[in-house]
GROMACS .gro file of N, CA and C in nm:
model
  489
    1MET      N    1   1.366   1.346 -25.270
    1MET     CA    2   1.314   1.474 -25.228
    1MET      C    3   1.165   1.479 -25.265
    2ILE      N    4   1.086   1.537 -25.177
    2ILE     CA    5   0.947   1.565 -25.213
    2ILE      C    6   0.935   1.714 -25.239
    3ARG      N    7   0.848   1.748 -25.334
    3ARG     CA    8   0.830   1.888 -25.373
    3ARG      C    9   0.695   1.900 -25.442
    4ARG      N   10   0.663   2.023 -25.478
    4ARG     CA   11   0.543   2.048 -25.559
    4ARG      C   12   0.564   1.995 -25.701
    5PHE      N   13   0.455   1.962 -25.765
    5PHE     CA   14   0.462   1.926 -25.907
    5PHE      C   15   0.488   2.050 -25.990
    6ALA      N   16   0.549   2.031 -26.106
    6ALA     CA   17   0.577   2.138 -26.201
    6ALA      C   18   0.548   2.089 -26.343
    7THR      N   19   0.532   2.180 -26.434
    7THR     CA   20   0.502   2.147 -26.573
    7THR      C   21   0.604   2.049 -26.630
    8ARG      N   22   0.728   2.060 -26.590
    8ARG     CA   23   0.834   1.973 -26.642
    8ARG      C   24   0.813   1.825 -26.607
    9ASP      N   25   0.718   1.796 -26.517
    9ASP     CA   26   0.694   1.659 -26.472
    9ASP      C   27   0.598   1.580 -26.560
   10VAL      N   28   0.536   1.645 -26.657
   10VAL     CA   29   0.430   1.579 -26.735
   10VAL      C   30   0.479   1.452 -26.803
   11ALA      N   31   0.592   1.454 -26.871
   11ALA     CA   32   0.638   1.336 -26.946
   11ALA      C   33   0.667   1.218 -26.852
   12ALA      N   34   0.739   1.242 -26.744
   12ALA     CA   35   0.770   1.134 -26.650
   12ALA      C   36   0.643   1.082 -26.582
   13PHE      N   37   0.554   1.173 -26.543
   13PHE     CA   38   0.427   1.136 -26.481
   13PHE      C   39   0.346   1.047 -26.576
   14THR      N   40   0.336   1.089 -26.702
   14THR     CA   41   0.263   1.012 -26.803
   14THR      C   42   0.325   0.873 -26.817
   15ALA      N   43   0.456   0.866 -26.818
   15ALA     CA   44   0.525   0.738 -26.839
   15ALA      C   45   0.498   0.640 -26.725
   16TYR      N   46   0.521   0.681 -26.600
   16TYR     CA   47   0.505   0.581 -26.494
   16TYR      C   48   0.358   0.552 -26.464
   17ARG      N   49   0.270   0.649 -26.480
   17ARG     CA   50   0.128   0.622 -26.458
   17ARG      C   51   0.068   0.540 -26.573
   18SER      N   52   0.137   0.532 -26.688
   18SER     CA   53   0.091   0.453 -26.801
   18SER      C   54   0.141   0.309 -26.798
   19ASP      N   55   0.229   0.277 -26.708
   19ASP     CA   56   0.283   0.142 -26.695
   19ASP      C   57   0.173   0.052 -26.635
   20PRO      N   58   0.131  -0.052 -26.708
   20PRO     CA   59   0.023  -0.138 -26.657
   20PRO      C   60   0.055  -0.201 -26.521
   21GLU      N   61   0.181  -0.231 -26.494
   21GLU     CA   62   0.217  -0.289 -26.365
   21GLU      C   63   0.203  -0.186 -26.252
   22VAL      N   64   0.235  -0.061 -26.279
   22VAL     CA   65   0.220   0.045 -26.179
   22VAL      C   66   0.072   0.072 -26.154
   23ALA      N   67  -0.008   0.069 -26.259
   23ALA     CA   68  -0.151   0.098 -26.250
   23ALA      C   69  -0.234  -0.021 -26.201
   24ARG      N   70  -0.174  -0.137 -26.191
   24ARG     CA   71  -0.249  -0.261 -26.163
   24ARG      C   72  -0.345  -0.249 -26.045
   25TYR      N   73  -0.301  -0.196 -25.933
   25TYR     CA   74  -0.385  -0.188 -25.813
   25TYR      C   75  -0.439  -0.048 -25.789
   26GLN      N   76  -0.427   0.038 -25.888
   26GLN     CA   77  -0.469   0.177 -25.874
   26GLN      C   78  -0.604   0.198 -25.942
   27GLY      N   79  -0.665   0.311 -25.915
   27GLY     CA   80  -0.798   0.339 -25.968
   27GLY      C   81  -0.801   0.395 -26.108
   28TRP      N   82  -0.688   0.409 -26.174
   28TRP     CA   83  -0.687   0.459 -26.311
   28TRP      C   84  -0.647   0.347 -26.406
   29ASP      N   85  -0.678   0.366 -26.533
   29ASP     CA   86  -0.642   0.271 -26.637
   29ASP      C   87  -0.518   0.320 -26.711
   30ALA      N   88  -0.433   0.226 -26.748
   30ALA     CA   89  -0.316   0.257 -26.831
   30ALA      C   90  -0.351   0.223 -26.976
   31PRO      N   91  -0.301   0.301 -27.070
   31PRO     CA   92  -0.213   0.416 -27.052
   31PRO      C   93  -0.292   0.542 -27.014
   32VAL      N   94  -0.221   0.635 -26.954
   32VAL     CA   95  -0.277   0.766 -26.920
   32VAL      C   96  -0.246   0.859 -27.037
   33PRO      N   97  -0.348   0.915 -27.102
   33PRO     CA   98  -0.322   1.006 -27.213
   33PRO      C   99  -0.243   1.129 -27.165
   34GLU      N  100  -0.152   1.176 -27.249
   34GLU     CA  101  -0.069   1.290 -27.211
   34GLU      C  102  -0.152   1.413 -27.178
   35ALA      N  103  -0.261   1.435 -27.251
   35ALA     CA  104  -0.346   1.552 -27.222
   35ALA      C  105  -0.405   1.542 -27.082
   36ALA      N  106  -0.448   1.422 -27.042
   36ALA     CA  107  -0.502   1.402 -26.907
   36ALA      C  108  -0.392   1.422 -26.803
   37ALA      N  109  -0.274   1.371 -26.831
   37ALA     CA  110  -0.161   1.389 -26.739
   37ALA      C  111  -0.126   1.536 -26.725
   38ARG      N  112  -0.130   1.609 -26.835
   38ARG     CA  113  -0.100   1.752 -26.832
   38ARG      C  114  -0.199   1.826 -26.741
   39ARG      N  115  -0.329   1.791 -26.753
   39ARG     CA  116  -0.431   1.854 -26.668
   39ARG      C  117  -0.410   1.817 -26.521
   40LEU      N  118  -0.380   1.691 -26.494
   40LEU     CA  119  -0.356   1.649 -26.355
   40LEU      C  120  -0.237   1.722 -26.295
   41VAL      N  121  -0.126   1.725 -26.367
   41VAL     CA  122  -0.005   1.790 -26.316
   41VAL      C  123  -0.031   1.939 -26.293
   42ALA      N  124  -0.102   2.003 -26.383
   42ALA     CA  125  -0.135   2.146 -26.365
   42ALA      C  126  -0.218   2.165 -26.238
   43GLY      N  127  -0.313   2.076 -26.216
   43GLY     CA  128  -0.394   2.084 -26.095
   43GLY      C  129  -0.312   2.059 -25.969
   44PHE      N  130  -0.221   1.962 -25.975
   44PHE     CA  131  -0.133   1.935 -25.861
   44PHE      C  132  -0.047   2.057 -25.830
   45ALA      N  133   0.007   2.118 -25.934
   45ALA     CA  134   0.097   2.233 -25.916
   45ALA      C  135   0.024   2.353 -25.856
   46ALA      N  136  -0.104   2.368 -25.887
   46ALA     CA  137  -0.181   2.484 -25.841
   46ALA      C  138  -0.250   2.461 -25.706
   47ALA      N  139  -0.254   2.337 -25.659
   47ALA     CA  140  -0.328   2.304 -25.537
   47ALA      C  141  -0.268   2.371 -25.414
   48GLU      N  142  -0.353   2.393 -25.316
   48GLU     CA  143  -0.309   2.452 -25.190
   48GLU      C  144  -0.279   2.341 -25.090
   49GLU      N  145  -0.155   2.333 -25.048
   49GLU     CA  146  -0.116   2.232 -24.950
   49GLU      C  147  -0.192   2.255 -24.819
   50GLY      N  148  -0.251   2.149 -24.767
   50GLY     CA  149  -0.324   2.158 -24.641
   50GLY      C  150  -0.472   2.188 -24.655
   51ALA      N  151  -0.516   2.225 -24.775
   51ALA     CA  152  -0.659   2.249 -24.797
   51ALA      C  153  -0.731   2.114 -24.800
   52PRO      N  154  -0.858   2.108 -24.758
   52PRO     CA  155  -0.930   1.982 -24.763
   52PRO      C  156  -0.927   1.922 -24.904
   53GLY      N  157  -0.908   1.793 -24.910
   53GLY     CA  158  -0.897   1.721 -25.037
   53GLY      C  159  -0.756   1.671 -25.061
   54TRP      N  160  -0.735   1.620 -25.180
   54TRP     CA  161  -0.605   1.559 -25.213
   54TRP      C  162  -0.501   1.664 -25.249
   55PHE      N  163  -0.380   1.641 -25.202
   55PHE     CA  164  -0.263   1.719 -25.241
   55PHE      C  165  -0.155   1.618 -25.278
   56GLN      N  166  -0.099   1.633 -25.398
   56GLN     CA  167   0.003   1.540 -25.446
   56GLN      C  168   0.142   1.603 -25.435
   57TYR      N  169   0.232   1.529 -25.375
   57TYR     CA  170   0.373   1.568 -25.370
   57TYR      C  171   0.448   1.490 -25.478
   58ALA      N  172   0.533   1.558 -25.551
   58ALA     CA  173   0.621   1.492 -25.647
   58ALA      C  174   0.737   1.429 -25.571
   59VAL      N  175   0.777   1.310 -25.610
   59VAL     CA  176   0.894   1.244 -25.552
   59VAL      C  177   1.005   1.251 -25.657
   60GLU      N  178   1.113   1.316 -25.620
   60GLU     CA  179   1.223   1.340 -25.713
   60GLU      C  180   1.349   1.268 -25.667
   61ARG      N  181   1.422   1.214 -25.763
   61ARG     CA  182   1.553   1.154 -25.736
   61ARG      C  183   1.647   1.196 -25.849
   62ASP      N  184   1.762   1.247 -25.813
   62ASP     CA  185   1.862   1.290 -25.912
   62ASP      C  186   1.803   1.382 -26.018
   63GLY      N  187   1.715   1.472 -25.976
   63GLY     CA  188   1.659   1.572 -26.066
   63GLY      C  189   1.542   1.526 -26.150
   64GLY      N  190   1.499   1.401 -26.136
   64GLY     CA  191   1.387   1.352 -26.217
   64GLY      C  192   1.274   1.300 -26.132
   65LEU      N  193   1.153   1.310 -26.184
   65LEU     CA  194   1.034   1.262 -26.115
   65LEU      C  195   1.030   1.110 -26.120
   66ILE      N  196   1.015   1.046 -26.001
   66ILE     CA  197   1.008   0.900 -25.996
   66ILE      C  198   0.877   0.851 -25.934
   67GLY      N  199   0.792   0.942 -25.889
   67GLY     CA  200   0.667   0.899 -25.829
   67GLY      C  201   0.596   1.013 -25.761
   68ASP      N  202   0.492   0.977 -25.685
   68ASP     CA  203   0.416   1.079 -25.613
   68ASP      C  204   0.358   1.020 -25.485
   69VAL      N  205   0.335   1.107 -25.390
   69VAL     CA  206   0.268   1.072 -25.264
   69VAL      C  207   0.153   1.169 -25.248
   70GLY      N  208   0.034   1.114 -25.227
   70GLY     CA  209  -0.084   1.197 -25.209
   70GLY      C  210  -0.133   1.194 -25.066
   71ILE      N  211  -0.178   1.309 -25.020
   71ILE     CA  212  -0.241   1.322 -24.889
   71ILE      C  213  -0.379   1.380 -24.910
   72ARG      N  214  -0.479   1.313 -24.857
   72ARG     CA  215  -0.615   1.368 -24.860
   72ARG      C  216  -0.644   1.424 -24.722
   73TRP      N  217  -0.641   1.557 -24.713
   73TRP     CA  218  -0.666   1.628 -24.587
   73TRP      C  219  -0.815   1.628 -24.560
   74ALA      N  220  -0.855   1.587 -24.441
   74ALA     CA  221  -0.996   1.598 -24.400
   74ALA      C  222  -1.027   1.744 -24.372
   75GLY      N  223  -1.153   1.779 -24.379
   75GLY     CA  224  -1.195   1.917 -24.355
   75GLY      C  225  -1.155   1.969 -24.219
   76ASN      N  226  -1.145   1.881 -24.121
   76ASN     CA  227  -1.108   1.924 -23.986
   76ASN      C  228  -0.955   1.935 -23.967
   77ARG      N  229  -0.879   1.896 -24.066
   77ARG     CA  230  -0.731   1.904 -24.067
   77ARG      C  231  -0.665   1.825 -23.954
   78VAL      N  232  -0.737   1.732 -23.891
   78VAL     CA  233  -0.675   1.647 -23.791
   78VAL      C  234  -0.670   1.501 -23.837
   79ARG      N  235  -0.733   1.473 -23.950
   79ARG     CA  236  -0.726   1.340 -24.010
   79ARG      C  237  -0.682   1.354 -24.155
   80ALA      N  238  -0.615   1.249 -24.204
   80ALA     CA  239  -0.571   1.249 -24.343
   80ALA      C  240  -0.562   1.105 -24.392
   81GLU      N  241  -0.554   1.089 -24.522
   81GLU     CA  242  -0.533   0.959 -24.585
   81GLU      C  243  -0.412   0.973 -24.676
   82VAL      N  244  -0.332   0.867 -24.687
   82VAL     CA  245  -0.213   0.872 -24.770
   82VAL      C  246  -0.221   0.766 -24.880
   83GLY      N  247  -0.164   0.799 -24.995
   83GLY     CA  248  -0.150   0.707 -25.106
   83GLY      C  249  -0.018   0.736 -25.176
   84PHE      N  250   0.034   0.639 -25.250
   84PHE     CA  251   0.165   0.658 -25.312
   84PHE      C  252   0.178   0.576 -25.438
   85THR      N  253   0.259   0.626 -25.529
   85THR     CA  254   0.288   0.560 -25.656
   85THR      C  255   0.434   0.587 -25.691
   86ILE      N  256   0.507   0.482 -25.723
   86ILE     CA  257   0.647   0.495 -25.761
   86ILE      C  258   0.668   0.422 -25.894
   87ALA      N  259   0.745   0.483 -25.983
   87ALA     CA  260   0.776   0.422 -26.112
   87ALA      C  261   0.840   0.285 -26.090
   88ARG      N  262   0.805   0.189 -26.172
   88ARG     CA  263   0.853   0.051 -26.154
   88ARG      C  264   1.005   0.042 -26.146
   89ALA      N  265   1.075   0.119 -26.226
   89ALA     CA  266   1.222   0.114 -26.226
   89ALA      C  267   1.282   0.157 -26.092
   90HIS      N  268   1.204   0.224 -26.010
   90HIS     CA  269   1.254   0.275 -25.882
   90HIS      C  270   1.192   0.204 -25.761
   91GLN      N  271   1.109   0.104 -25.786
   91GLN     CA  272   1.048   0.029 -25.676
   91GLN      C  273   1.150  -0.065 -25.614
   92GLY      N  274   1.131  -0.092 -25.486
   92GLY     CA  275   1.217  -0.187 -25.416
   92GLY      C  276   1.348  -0.129 -25.366
   93ASN      N  277   1.364   0.002 -25.375
   93ASN     CA  278   1.488   0.067 -25.332
   93ASN      C  279   1.470   0.153 -25.207
   94GLY      N  280   1.351   0.153 -25.150
   94GLY     CA  281   1.327   0.231 -25.030
   94GLY      C  282   1.282   0.374 -25.055
   95TYR      N  283   1.269   0.414 -25.181
   95TYR     CA  284   1.230   0.553 -25.210
   95TYR      C  285   1.088   0.583 -25.164
   96ALA      N  286   0.997   0.488 -25.184
   96ALA     CA  287   0.859   0.512 -25.140
   96ALA      C  288   0.854   0.523 -24.988
   97THR      N  289   0.924   0.437 -24.918
   97THR     CA  290   0.927   0.443 -24.772
   97THR      C  291   0.978   0.578 -24.725
   98GLU      N  292   1.088   0.622 -24.784
   98GLU     CA  293   1.147   0.751 -24.746
   98GLU      C  294   1.054   0.867 -24.778
   99ALA      N  295   0.992   0.865 -24.896
   99ALA     CA  296   0.903   0.974 -24.937
   99ALA      C  297   0.778   0.979 -24.850
  100VAL      N  298   0.717   0.863 -24.825
  100VAL     CA  299   0.596   0.861 -24.742
  100VAL      C  300   0.630   0.905 -24.600
  101ARG      N  301   0.743   0.859 -24.547
  101ARG     CA  302   0.784   0.902 -24.412
  101ARG      C  303   0.800   1.054 -24.406
  102CYS      N  304   0.859   1.113 -24.507
  102CYS     CA  305   0.877   1.257 -24.512
  102CYS      C  306   0.742   1.330 -24.513
  103VAL      N  307   0.648   1.279 -24.592
  103VAL     CA  308   0.515   1.341 -24.599
  103VAL      C  309   0.442   1.324 -24.466
  104LEU      N  310   0.454   1.207 -24.405
  104LEU     CA  311   0.391   1.185 -24.274
  104LEU      C  312   0.446   1.282 -24.170
  105ASP      N  313   0.578   1.299 -24.168
  105ASP     CA  314   0.638   1.396 -24.075
  105ASP      C  315   0.578   1.534 -24.096
  106ARG      N  316   0.560   1.569 -24.220
  106ARG     CA  317   0.506   1.701 -24.256
  106ARG      C  318   0.362   1.719 -24.209
  107VAL      N  319   0.279   1.618 -24.232
  107VAL     CA  320   0.138   1.633 -24.195
  107VAL      C  321   0.118   1.624 -24.043
  108PHE      N  322   0.195   1.540 -23.977
  108PHE     CA  323   0.185   1.536 -23.831
  108PHE      C  324   0.232   1.667 -23.769
  109ALA      N  325   0.337   1.727 -23.825
  109ALA     CA  326   0.384   1.857 -23.777
  109ALA      C  327   0.280   1.966 -23.799
  110ALA      N  328   0.193   1.947 -23.899
  110ALA     CA  329   0.088   2.046 -23.929
  110ALA      C  330  -0.036   2.026 -23.842
  111GLY      N  331  -0.035   1.927 -23.753
  111GLY     CA  332  -0.147   1.909 -23.661
  111GLY      C  333  -0.236   1.790 -23.686
  112VAL      N  334  -0.208   1.712 -23.791
  112VAL     CA  335  -0.287   1.591 -23.816
  112VAL      C  336  -0.262   1.493 -23.701
  113ARG      N  337  -0.367   1.427 -23.656
  113ARG     CA  338  -0.356   1.332 -23.543
  113ARG      C  339  -0.360   1.187 -23.590
  114ARG      N  340  -0.422   1.163 -23.709
  114ARG     CA  341  -0.437   1.027 -23.758
  114ARG      C  342  -0.429   1.025 -23.910
  115VAL      N  343  -0.355   0.927 -23.963
  115VAL     CA  344  -0.346   0.906 -24.107
  115VAL      C  345  -0.391   0.764 -24.136
  116SER      N  346  -0.479   0.750 -24.233
  116SER     CA  347  -0.524   0.617 -24.275
  116SER      C  348  -0.471   0.587 -24.415
  117ALA      N  349  -0.475   0.460 -24.448
  117ALA     CA  350  -0.433   0.415 -24.582
  117ALA      C  351  -0.509   0.287 -24.611
  118GLU      N  352  -0.527   0.261 -24.738
  118GLU     CA  353  -0.585   0.133 -24.778
  118GLU      C  354  -0.517   0.088 -24.905
  119CYS      N  355  -0.515  -0.043 -24.923
  119CYS     CA  356  -0.457  -0.096 -25.046
  119CYS      C  357  -0.526  -0.226 -25.083
  120ASP      N  358  -0.517  -0.260 -25.207
  120ASP     CA  359  -0.566  -0.387 -25.257
  120ASP      C  360  -0.494  -0.497 -25.178
  121ALA      N  361  -0.567  -0.596 -25.131
  121ALA     CA  362  -0.507  -0.702 -25.050
  121ALA      C  363  -0.399  -0.781 -25.126
  122ARG      N  364  -0.403  -0.780 -25.259
  122ARG     CA  365  -0.301  -0.849 -25.338
  122ARG      C  366  -0.172  -0.770 -25.347
  123ASN      N  367  -0.177  -0.642 -25.309
  123ASN     CA  368  -0.061  -0.554 -25.321
  123ASN      C  369   0.025  -0.566 -25.194
  124THR      N  370   0.093  -0.677 -25.182
  124THR     CA  371   0.169  -0.707 -25.061
  124THR      C  372   0.284  -0.609 -25.039
  125ALA      N  373   0.342  -0.557 -25.146
  125ALA     CA  374   0.453  -0.461 -25.130
  125ALA      C  375   0.404  -0.334 -25.061
  126SER      N  376   0.287  -0.284 -25.100
  126SER     CA  377   0.234  -0.164 -25.036
  126SER      C  378   0.196  -0.191 -24.891
  127ALA      N  379   0.137  -0.307 -24.864
  127ALA     CA  380   0.101  -0.341 -24.726
  127ALA      C  381   0.226  -0.349 -24.639
  128ARG      N  382   0.332  -0.411 -24.690
  128ARG     CA  383   0.458  -0.419 -24.614
  128ARG      C  384   0.517  -0.280 -24.590
  129LEU      N  385   0.510  -0.193 -24.689
  129LEU     CA  386   0.562  -0.057 -24.673
  129LEU      C  387   0.487   0.014 -24.560
  130LEU      N  388   0.356   0.005 -24.559
  130LEU     CA  389   0.279   0.071 -24.454
  130LEU      C  390   0.314   0.015 -24.317
  131GLU      N  391   0.329  -0.115 -24.306
  131GLU     CA  392   0.366  -0.176 -24.178
  131GLU      C  393   0.506  -0.132 -24.136
  132ARG      N  394   0.599  -0.122 -24.231
  132ARG     CA  395   0.735  -0.073 -24.201
  132ARG      C  396   0.732   0.067 -24.143
  133LEU      N  397   0.636   0.147 -24.188
  133LEU     CA  398   0.624   0.285 -24.139
  133LEU      C  399   0.548   0.296 -24.007
  134GLY      N  400   0.505   0.183 -23.953
  134GLY     CA  401   0.439   0.184 -23.824
  134GLY      C  402   0.288   0.179 -23.829
  135PHE      N  403   0.230   0.173 -23.949
  135PHE     CA  404   0.084   0.162 -23.961
  135PHE      C  405   0.038   0.028 -23.903
  136SER      N  406  -0.076   0.030 -23.838
  136SER     CA  407  -0.140  -0.092 -23.789
  136SER      C  408  -0.245  -0.135 -23.889
  137ARG      N  409  -0.252  -0.264 -23.913
  137ARG     CA  410  -0.358  -0.316 -23.998
  137ARG      C  411  -0.486  -0.319 -23.916
  138GLU      N  412  -0.586  -0.247 -23.964
  138GLU     CA  413  -0.709  -0.229 -23.888
  138GLU      C  414  -0.830  -0.300 -23.947
  139GLY      N  415  -0.815  -0.352 -24.065
  139GLY     CA  416  -0.932  -0.419 -24.124
  139GLY      C  417  -0.903  -0.482 -24.258
  140HIS      N  418  -0.995  -0.568 -24.296
  140HIS     CA  419  -0.991  -0.638 -24.425
  140HIS      C  420  -1.135  -0.641 -24.476
  141ARG      N  421  -1.159  -0.564 -24.582
  141ARG     CA  422  -1.293  -0.560 -24.640
  141ARG      C  423  -1.295  -0.656 -24.759
  142ARG      N  424  -1.372  -0.762 -24.746
  142ARG     CA  425  -1.379  -0.864 -24.850
  142ARG      C  426  -1.466  -0.818 -24.967
  143ARG      N  427  -1.413  -0.836 -25.087
  143ARG     CA  428  -1.486  -0.803 -25.209
  143ARG      C  429  -1.555  -0.668 -25.198
  144HIS      N  430  -1.479  -0.568 -25.164
  144HIS     CA  431  -1.533  -0.435 -25.136
  144HIS      C  432  -1.526  -0.340 -25.256
  145THR      N  433  -1.423  -0.353 -25.336
  145THR     CA  434  -1.399  -0.257 -25.445
  145THR      C  435  -1.410  -0.326 -25.580
  146TRP      N  436  -1.488  -0.265 -25.669
  146TRP     CA  437  -1.496  -0.312 -25.807
  146TRP      C  438  -1.384  -0.241 -25.882
  147LEU      N  439  -1.283  -0.314 -25.923
  147LEU     CA  440  -1.165  -0.255 -25.985
  147LEU      C  441  -1.126  -0.333 -26.109
  148LYS      N  442  -1.130  -0.267 -26.221
  148LYS     CA  443  -1.085  -0.324 -26.348
  148LYS      C  444  -1.150  -0.459 -26.379
  149GLY      N  445  -1.281  -0.463 -26.358
  149GLY     CA  446  -1.358  -0.580 -26.397
  149GLY      C  447  -1.367  -0.691 -26.294
  150GLU      N  448  -1.325  -0.665 -26.170
  150GLU     CA  449  -1.335  -0.769 -26.068
  150GLU      C  450  -1.352  -0.708 -25.930
  151TRP      N  451  -1.411  -0.785 -25.840
  151TRP     CA  452  -1.423  -0.744 -25.700
  151TRP      C  453  -1.291  -0.773 -25.631
  152THR      N  454  -1.243  -0.676 -25.554
  152THR     CA  455  -1.116  -0.693 -25.485
  152THR      C  456  -1.134  -0.669 -25.335
  153ASP      N  457  -1.045  -0.729 -25.258
  153ASP     CA  458  -1.043  -0.708 -25.114
  153ASP      C  459  -0.954  -0.587 -25.084
  154ASP      N  460  -0.990  -0.513 -24.980
  154ASP     CA  461  -0.913  -0.397 -24.935
  154ASP      C  462  -0.855  -0.423 -24.797
  155LEU      N  463  -0.732  -0.384 -24.777
  155LEU     CA  464  -0.671  -0.383 -24.643
  155LEU      C  465  -0.672  -0.240 -24.594
  156LEU      N  466  -0.709  -0.222 -24.467
  156LEU     CA  467  -0.718  -0.089 -24.405
  156LEU      C  468  -0.608  -0.074 -24.300
  157PHE      N  469  -0.544   0.042 -24.300
  157PHE     CA  470  -0.433   0.070 -24.209
  157PHE      C  471  -0.455   0.205 -24.142
  158GLY      N  472  -0.396   0.222 -24.025
  158GLY     CA  473  -0.403   0.349 -23.954
  158GLY      C  474  -0.275   0.376 -23.877
  159LEU      N  475  -0.244   0.504 -23.863
  159LEU     CA  476  -0.127   0.549 -23.789
  159LEU      C  477  -0.167   0.677 -23.714
  160THR      N  478  -0.143   0.682 -23.585
  160THR     CA  479  -0.174   0.802 -23.509
  160THR      C  480  -0.046   0.874 -23.475
  161VAL      N  481  -0.058   0.999 -23.441
  161VAL     CA  482   0.059   1.080 -23.406
  161VAL      C  483   0.132   1.018 -23.286
  162GLU      N  484   0.059   0.954 -23.197
  162GLU     CA  485   0.122   0.890 -23.082
  162GLU      C  486   0.205   0.769 -23.124
  163ASP      N  487   0.164   0.704 -23.233
  163ASP     CA  488   0.241   0.588 -23.282
  163ASP      C  489   0.379   0.629 -23.327
   0.00000   0.00000   0.00000
């Protein structure tokens, strides 16, 4: 299930975002301090869905938080970008695919015409997930992102409402 974040999510959010394997291809460093996680979760819970900028959906399974899906709404509300994070214990079970598909359905129903995504080229699981959802690989930026002390390649993906 996808839903809004709530205060009760802080401990689980801190735990999976602090896992070095989960954070490996992400823009944050592990561990995530609980105070920082508390501020992030409070901001997620208070955010306005559909407003320009990032909106994070909590991904819940059996009553517990197992990850999140973020949508960055463009100011024109016809373009968006998607990102996702799932706790390592829940990876490989199709939960991310299901959660991202649900969020995509939601944003396309709200009038978005195109959703983009990018991932570290070494993150083959994320690239496969995007392709499974119908995203087309649109580019490969060589040594584009400075991440955790090294230059990394980015893969670019896109999905239109017609797709």
